[in-house]
């Protein structure tokens, strides 16, 4: 991918600058204070760097930086676009605004994104190496990725990431079931209470109706006794009662039959009436015999009905619904009891996932340590070409302790994540006899930039480039002569695979560039303004000559400048 165009408005002393870049190696040159650092600042804003209202040109309301990149074929970048809701297009346009109130806004392809979203997109397009490192070597995650790239450990790292994700899901299921178990304890208490309450009462369907009927009888026992007595009297206990009269009638009909009259049916009916009356008399006498006042039974019925009605209010409008509720409780209790079984199974799955992760992470770590040692050696060799001979590098790997972590190393709980267990810190001793110390604390801006160049060089030698736009600032700080020429050669080699932008004061570096842009400060109508101009042909020769000799340009310096520029006119092939 290539940064095709950069437009900067109202940034520092820049009023309005537009630069059109091409592929390959571009050098940004100019006097100290001309504004080269502002171009670096503008790209840092494009990369998602910190914004401040102090960057705005005096008198203006806001600064605006826009960058146009050709669209790379990158699945990772496409995934970022999908996640951020950014539409794809033939090119990628990033816009950053900072207002005088300090408010910062970002857009990618005219879609507003957060600064974090911008950083995610820009990390696939742009890398800035220098004193204001934003995507760099100072971060352990970056160092780990570089080691993985150098050692071609992407598949192994992806495997560890997948196993970590598996453990995350398995441990999440354990936590969910543990939470369910805690809830189950409270719910189980409720279930057991309600189920026990219903079982203790042991209701039966229709029991309440039966009890209400019996209660009605007991409440009216005296009246029932009087009524049954009247029925007994009417049927048989008094003279002329029904049974007695029907018996007399039956005998009379029999006598009629004796006289030759056919009264068989009549006799049957009268006889049937007498029998029914006698049965009714017996039934009513039994009924009357059962009718006794029983205050204790009435109290018992009242109490039982109260319990049943209370139960129906709590668990359903009828006893049938109460019993249905009990069955639901039993089913729920059985289901809750299965939580323990599922929890035990989930714990076994989580333990197996952690064991698999631990094994894979340990193997990956062993490969990383071996790879990082080889990488440090190769980086040191490249640094020797840039006047950093004797520089010692060491990728220091350590496991960070974390209380209650389920993963143990040497018996101690350690932190772990998607990228593995050990954290890495690049240690550096830039001078012989010095102790190794964290690179981020002791390396100068120039050393950081050269270190990045060395890393990019060894990575390119190991495999295909990521196709980034690489900006190097201060990479040539303190260099000259043969070392500067070697640095320029390294940058030129790197530019065969990545777009390389270099802020430089060295003629040797500018001379090897495919394109050169002169940054100049001018004063017009009392206002200082920075301009950026592509220099070619004789104008470029003059600029390189100025870089060689300052303002005292002679025929000799112009000739030397032409010699420095000659490699850019040759058809070069990547090594």
PDB file of C-alpha atoms in Angstrom, residues 412-564:
ATOM      1  CA  UNK A 412       3.062 -19.855  41.358  1.00  0.00           C
ATOM      2  CA  UNK A 413      -0.070 -18.398  39.734  1.00  0.00           C
ATOM      3  CA  UNK A 414       0.733 -16.402  36.596  1.00  0.00           C
ATOM      4  CA  UNK A 415      -1.192 -14.163  34.241  1.00  0.00           C
ATOM      5  CA  UNK A 416      -1.950 -15.478  30.778  1.00  0.00           C
ATOM      6  CA  UNK A 417      -3.825 -14.351  27.722  1.00  0.00           C
ATOM      7  CA  UNK A 418      -4.495 -14.804  24.041  1.00  0.00           C
ATOM      8  CA  UNK A 419      -0.858 -14.157  23.135  1.00  0.00           C
ATOM      9  CA  UNK A 420       0.654 -16.541  25.661  1.00  0.00           C
ATOM     10  CA  UNK A 421       2.005 -16.407  29.181  1.00  0.00           C
ATOM     11  CA  UNK A 422       5.349 -14.621  29.141  1.00  0.00           C
ATOM     12  CA  UNK A 423       5.674 -10.894  28.593  1.00  0.00           C
ATOM     13  CA  UNK A 424       8.643  -9.594  26.641  1.00  0.00           C
ATOM     14  CA  UNK A 425      10.831  -6.543  27.071  1.00  0.00           C
ATOM     15  CA  UNK A 426      13.593  -5.622  24.677  1.00  0.00           C
ATOM     16  CA  UNK A 427      16.773  -4.845  26.608  1.00  0.00           C
ATOM     17  CA  UNK A 428      19.527  -2.807  25.017  1.00  0.00           C
ATOM     18  CA  UNK A 429      23.110  -1.867  25.742  1.00  0.00           C
ATOM     19  CA  UNK A 430      24.063   0.673  23.070  1.00  0.00           C
ATOM     20  CA  UNK A 431      27.636   0.991  24.325  1.00  0.00           C
ATOM     21  CA  UNK A 432      30.143  -1.672  25.250  1.00  0.00           C
ATOM     22  CA  UNK A 433      30.519  -2.251  28.962  1.00  0.00           C
ATOM     23  CA  UNK A 434      27.024  -1.005  29.755  1.00  0.00           C
ATOM     24  CA  UNK A 435      24.388  -3.166  31.397  1.00  0.00           C
ATOM     25  CA  UNK A 436      21.353  -4.249  29.446  1.00  0.00           C
ATOM     26  CA  UNK A 437      18.457  -1.936  30.208  1.00  0.00           C
ATOM     27  CA  UNK A 438      14.934  -1.499  28.851  1.00  0.00           C
ATOM     28  CA  UNK A 439      15.280  -0.087  25.371  1.00  0.00           C
ATOM     29  CA  UNK A 440      12.425   2.376  25.843  1.00  0.00           C
ATOM     30  CA  UNK A 441      14.265   4.107  28.711  1.00  0.00           C
ATOM     31  CA  UNK A 442      17.733   4.545  27.264  1.00  0.00           C
ATOM     32  CA  UNK A 443      17.521   4.641  23.461  1.00  0.00           C
ATOM     33  CA  UNK A 444      17.602   8.053  21.787  1.00  0.00           C
ATOM     34  CA  UNK A 445      15.216   8.983  19.012  1.00  0.00           C
ATOM     35  CA  UNK A 446      17.867   8.240  16.406  1.00  0.00           C
ATOM     36  CA  UNK A 447      18.773   4.928  17.997  1.00  0.00           C
ATOM     37  CA  UNK A 448      15.114   3.950  18.142  1.00  0.00           C
ATOM     38  CA  UNK A 449      14.666   4.811  14.499  1.00  0.00           C
ATOM     39  CA  UNK A 450      17.786   2.890  13.436  1.00  0.00           C
ATOM     40  CA  UNK A 451      16.703  -0.040  15.587  1.00  0.00           C
ATOM     41  CA  UNK A 452      13.409  -0.072  13.752  1.00  0.00           C
ATOM     42  CA  UNK A 453      15.169   0.082  10.438  1.00  0.00           C
ATOM     43  CA  UNK A 454      17.316  -2.883  11.455  1.00  0.00           C
ATOM     44  CA  UNK A 455      14.248  -4.835  12.538  1.00  0.00           C
ATOM     45  CA  UNK A 456      12.396  -4.032   9.321  1.00  0.00           C
ATOM     46  CA  UNK A 457      15.466  -5.126   7.390  1.00  0.00           C
ATOM     47  CA  UNK A 458      15.794  -8.522   9.074  1.00  0.00           C
ATOM     48  CA  UNK A 459      12.056  -9.104   8.807  1.00  0.00           C
ATOM     49  CA  UNK A 460      12.158  -8.346   5.091  1.00  0.00           C
ATOM     50  CA  UNK A 461      14.969 -10.837   4.702  1.00  0.00           C
ATOM     51  CA  UNK A 462      12.814 -13.491   6.369  1.00  0.00           C
ATOM     52  CA  UNK A 463       9.629 -13.150   4.363  1.00  0.00           C
ATOM     53  CA  UNK A 464       7.199 -10.961   2.411  1.00  0.00           C
ATOM     54  CA  UNK A 465       6.628  -7.394   3.506  1.00  0.00           C
ATOM     55  CA  UNK A 466       3.429  -6.163   5.131  1.00  0.00           C
ATOM     56  CA  UNK A 467       3.352  -3.385   2.540  1.00  0.00           C
ATOM     57  CA  UNK A 468       3.301  -0.538   5.072  1.00  0.00           C
ATOM     58  CA  UNK A 469       4.171   3.105   4.703  1.00  0.00           C
ATOM     59  CA  UNK A 470       7.220   3.490   6.955  1.00  0.00           C
ATOM     60  CA  UNK A 471       8.216   6.898   8.277  1.00  0.00           C
ATOM     61  CA  UNK A 472      11.691   7.198   9.799  1.00  0.00           C
ATOM     62  CA  UNK A 473      12.504  10.315  11.795  1.00  0.00           C
ATOM     63  CA  UNK A 474      16.003  10.998  13.159  1.00  0.00           C
ATOM     64  CA  UNK A 475      17.220   7.709  11.727  1.00  0.00           C
ATOM     65  CA  UNK A 476      20.453   9.413  10.611  1.00  0.00           C
ATOM     66  CA  UNK A 477      21.020  11.366  13.824  1.00  0.00           C
ATOM     67  CA  UNK A 478      24.749  11.549  14.587  1.00  0.00           C
ATOM     68  CA  UNK A 479      25.796   9.603  11.495  1.00  0.00           C
ATOM     69  CA  UNK A 480      28.020  10.507   8.579  1.00  0.00           C
ATOM     70  CA  UNK A 481      30.488   9.208   6.058  1.00  0.00           C
ATOM     71  CA  UNK A 482      30.529   5.493   5.345  1.00  0.00           C
ATOM     72  CA  UNK A 483      27.897   4.797   8.009  1.00  0.00           C
ATOM     73  CA  UNK A 484      25.495   7.261   6.428  1.00  0.00           C
ATOM     74  CA  UNK A 485      25.983   5.584   3.068  1.00  0.00           C
ATOM     75  CA  UNK A 486      25.276   2.181   4.625  1.00  0.00           C
ATOM     76  CA  UNK A 487      22.148   3.578   6.256  1.00  0.00           C
ATOM     77  CA  UNK A 488      21.015   5.000   2.932  1.00  0.00           C
ATOM     78  CA  UNK A 489      21.558   1.637   1.269  1.00  0.00           C
ATOM     79  CA  UNK A 490      19.456  -0.113   3.917  1.00  0.00           C
ATOM     80  CA  UNK A 491      16.638   2.363   3.447  1.00  0.00           C
ATOM     81  CA  UNK A 492      16.794   1.951  -0.309  1.00  0.00           C
ATOM     82  CA  UNK A 493      16.669  -1.824   0.004  1.00  0.00           C
ATOM     83  CA  UNK A 494      13.678  -1.584   2.332  1.00  0.00           C
ATOM     84  CA  UNK A 495      11.917   0.699  -0.147  1.00  0.00           C
ATOM     85  CA  UNK A 496      11.750  -2.085  -2.719  1.00  0.00           C
ATOM     86  CA  UNK A 497       9.085  -3.711  -0.542  1.00  0.00           C
ATOM     87  CA  UNK A 498       7.561  -0.884   1.519  1.00  0.00           C
ATOM     88  CA  UNK A 499       6.980   2.782   0.930  1.00  0.00           C
ATOM     89  CA  UNK A 500       9.707   4.547   2.918  1.00  0.00           C
ATOM     90  CA  UNK A 501       9.552   8.188   4.027  1.00  0.00           C
ATOM     91  CA  UNK A 502      12.653   9.561   5.735  1.00  0.00           C
ATOM     92  CA  UNK A 503      13.197  12.894   7.442  1.00  0.00           C
ATOM     93  CA  UNK A 504      16.917  13.429   6.920  1.00  0.00           C
ATOM     94  CA  UNK A 505      19.727  15.951   7.168  1.00  0.00           C
ATOM     95  CA  UNK A 506      22.203  13.742   5.339  1.00  0.00           C
ATOM     96  CA  UNK A 507      22.970  14.194   1.676  1.00  0.00           C
ATOM     97  CA  UNK A 508      23.943  10.522   1.393  1.00  0.00           C
ATOM     98  CA  UNK A 509      20.444   9.502   2.483  1.00  0.00           C
ATOM     99  CA  UNK A 510      18.635  12.065   0.348  1.00  0.00           C
ATOM    100  CA  UNK A 511      20.748  11.069  -2.642  1.00  0.00           C
ATOM    101  CA  UNK A 512      19.586   7.460  -2.504  1.00  0.00           C
ATOM    102  CA  UNK A 513      15.907   8.422  -2.397  1.00  0.00           C
ATOM    103  CA  UNK A 514      13.637   7.919  -5.395  1.00  0.00           C
ATOM    104  CA  UNK A 515      12.008  11.277  -4.685  1.00  0.00           C
ATOM    105  CA  UNK A 516      12.946  14.278  -2.585  1.00  0.00           C
ATOM    106  CA  UNK A 517      10.759  16.947  -1.011  1.00  0.00           C
ATOM    107  CA  UNK A 518      12.184  20.198   0.261  1.00  0.00           C
ATOM    108  CA  UNK A 519      10.570  21.659   3.349  1.00  0.00           C
ATOM    109  CA  UNK A 520      11.102  25.415   3.521  1.00  0.00           C
ATOM    110  CA  UNK A 521      10.041  28.177   5.861  1.00  0.00           C
ATOM    111  CA  UNK A 522       9.089  31.547   4.367  1.00  0.00           C
ATOM    112  CA  UNK A 523       7.729  34.810   5.739  1.00  0.00           C
ATOM    113  CA  UNK A 524       4.968  36.592   3.827  1.00  0.00           C
ATOM    114  CA  UNK A 525       3.182  39.701   5.094  1.00  0.00           C
ATOM    115  CA  UNK A 526       4.509  39.132   8.570  1.00  0.00           C
ATOM    116  CA  UNK A 527       3.352  35.485   8.760  1.00  0.00           C
ATOM    117  CA  UNK A 528       5.673  32.499   8.763  1.00  0.00           C
ATOM    118  CA  UNK A 529       4.599  29.643   6.536  1.00  0.00           C
ATOM    119  CA  UNK A 530       6.005  26.233   5.692  1.00  0.00           C
ATOM    120  CA  UNK A 531       5.996  24.976   2.121  1.00  0.00           C
ATOM    121  CA  UNK A 532       6.806  21.523   0.776  1.00  0.00           C
ATOM    122  CA  UNK A 533       8.045  21.199  -2.790  1.00  0.00           C
ATOM    123  CA  UNK A 534       9.114  18.180  -4.812  1.00  0.00           C
ATOM    124  CA  UNK A 535      12.624  18.867  -6.108  1.00  0.00           C
ATOM    125  CA  UNK A 536      13.825  17.284  -9.320  1.00  0.00           C
ATOM    126  CA  UNK A 537      16.643  17.656 -11.790  1.00  0.00           C
ATOM    127  CA  UNK A 538      18.889  20.649 -11.197  1.00  0.00           C
ATOM    128  CA  UNK A 539      16.781  21.840  -8.268  1.00  0.00           C
ATOM    129  CA  UNK A 540      17.396  18.556  -6.517  1.00  0.00           C
ATOM    130  CA  UNK A 541      21.096  18.744  -7.273  1.00  0.00           C
ATOM    131  CA  UNK A 542      21.207  22.179  -5.660  1.00  0.00           C
ATOM    132  CA  UNK A 543      19.323  20.936  -2.584  1.00  0.00           C
ATOM    133  CA  UNK A 544      21.641  17.954  -2.115  1.00  0.00           C
ATOM    134  CA  UNK A 545      24.634  20.247  -2.627  1.00  0.00           C
ATOM    135  CA  UNK A 546      23.273  22.551   0.071  1.00  0.00           C
ATOM    136  CA  UNK A 547      22.988  19.548   2.385  1.00  0.00           C
ATOM    137  CA  UNK A 548      26.642  18.746   1.673  1.00  0.00           C
ATOM    138  CA  UNK A 549      28.138  22.209   2.080  1.00  0.00           C
ATOM    139  CA  UNK A 550      25.494  24.517   3.444  1.00  0.00           C
ATOM    140  CA  UNK A 551      25.059  27.794   1.604  1.00  0.00           C
ATOM    141  CA  UNK A 552      28.674  27.763   0.331  1.00  0.00           C
ATOM    142  CA  UNK A 553      27.878  25.645  -2.728  1.00  0.00           C
ATOM    143  CA  UNK A 554      30.729  25.219  -5.211  1.00  0.00           C
ATOM    144  CA  UNK A 555      31.231  23.334  -8.428  1.00  0.00           C
ATOM    145  CA  UNK A 556      32.895  20.610  -6.374  1.00  0.00           C
ATOM    146  CA  UNK A 557      29.910  20.236  -4.065  1.00  0.00           C
ATOM    147  CA  UNK A 558      27.549  20.225  -7.047  1.00  0.00           C
ATOM    148  CA  UNK A 559      29.669  17.486  -8.594  1.00  0.00           C
ATOM    149  CA  UNK A 560      29.604  15.558  -5.328  1.00  0.00           C
ATOM    150  CA  UNK A 561      25.839  15.980  -5.156  1.00  0.00           C
ATOM    151  CA  UNK A 562      25.540  14.569  -8.663  1.00  0.00           C
ATOM    152  CA  UNK A 563      27.570  11.553  -7.576  1.00  0.00           C
ATOM    153  CA  UNK A 564      25.302  11.039  -4.568  1.00  0.00           C
TER     154      UNK A 564
END
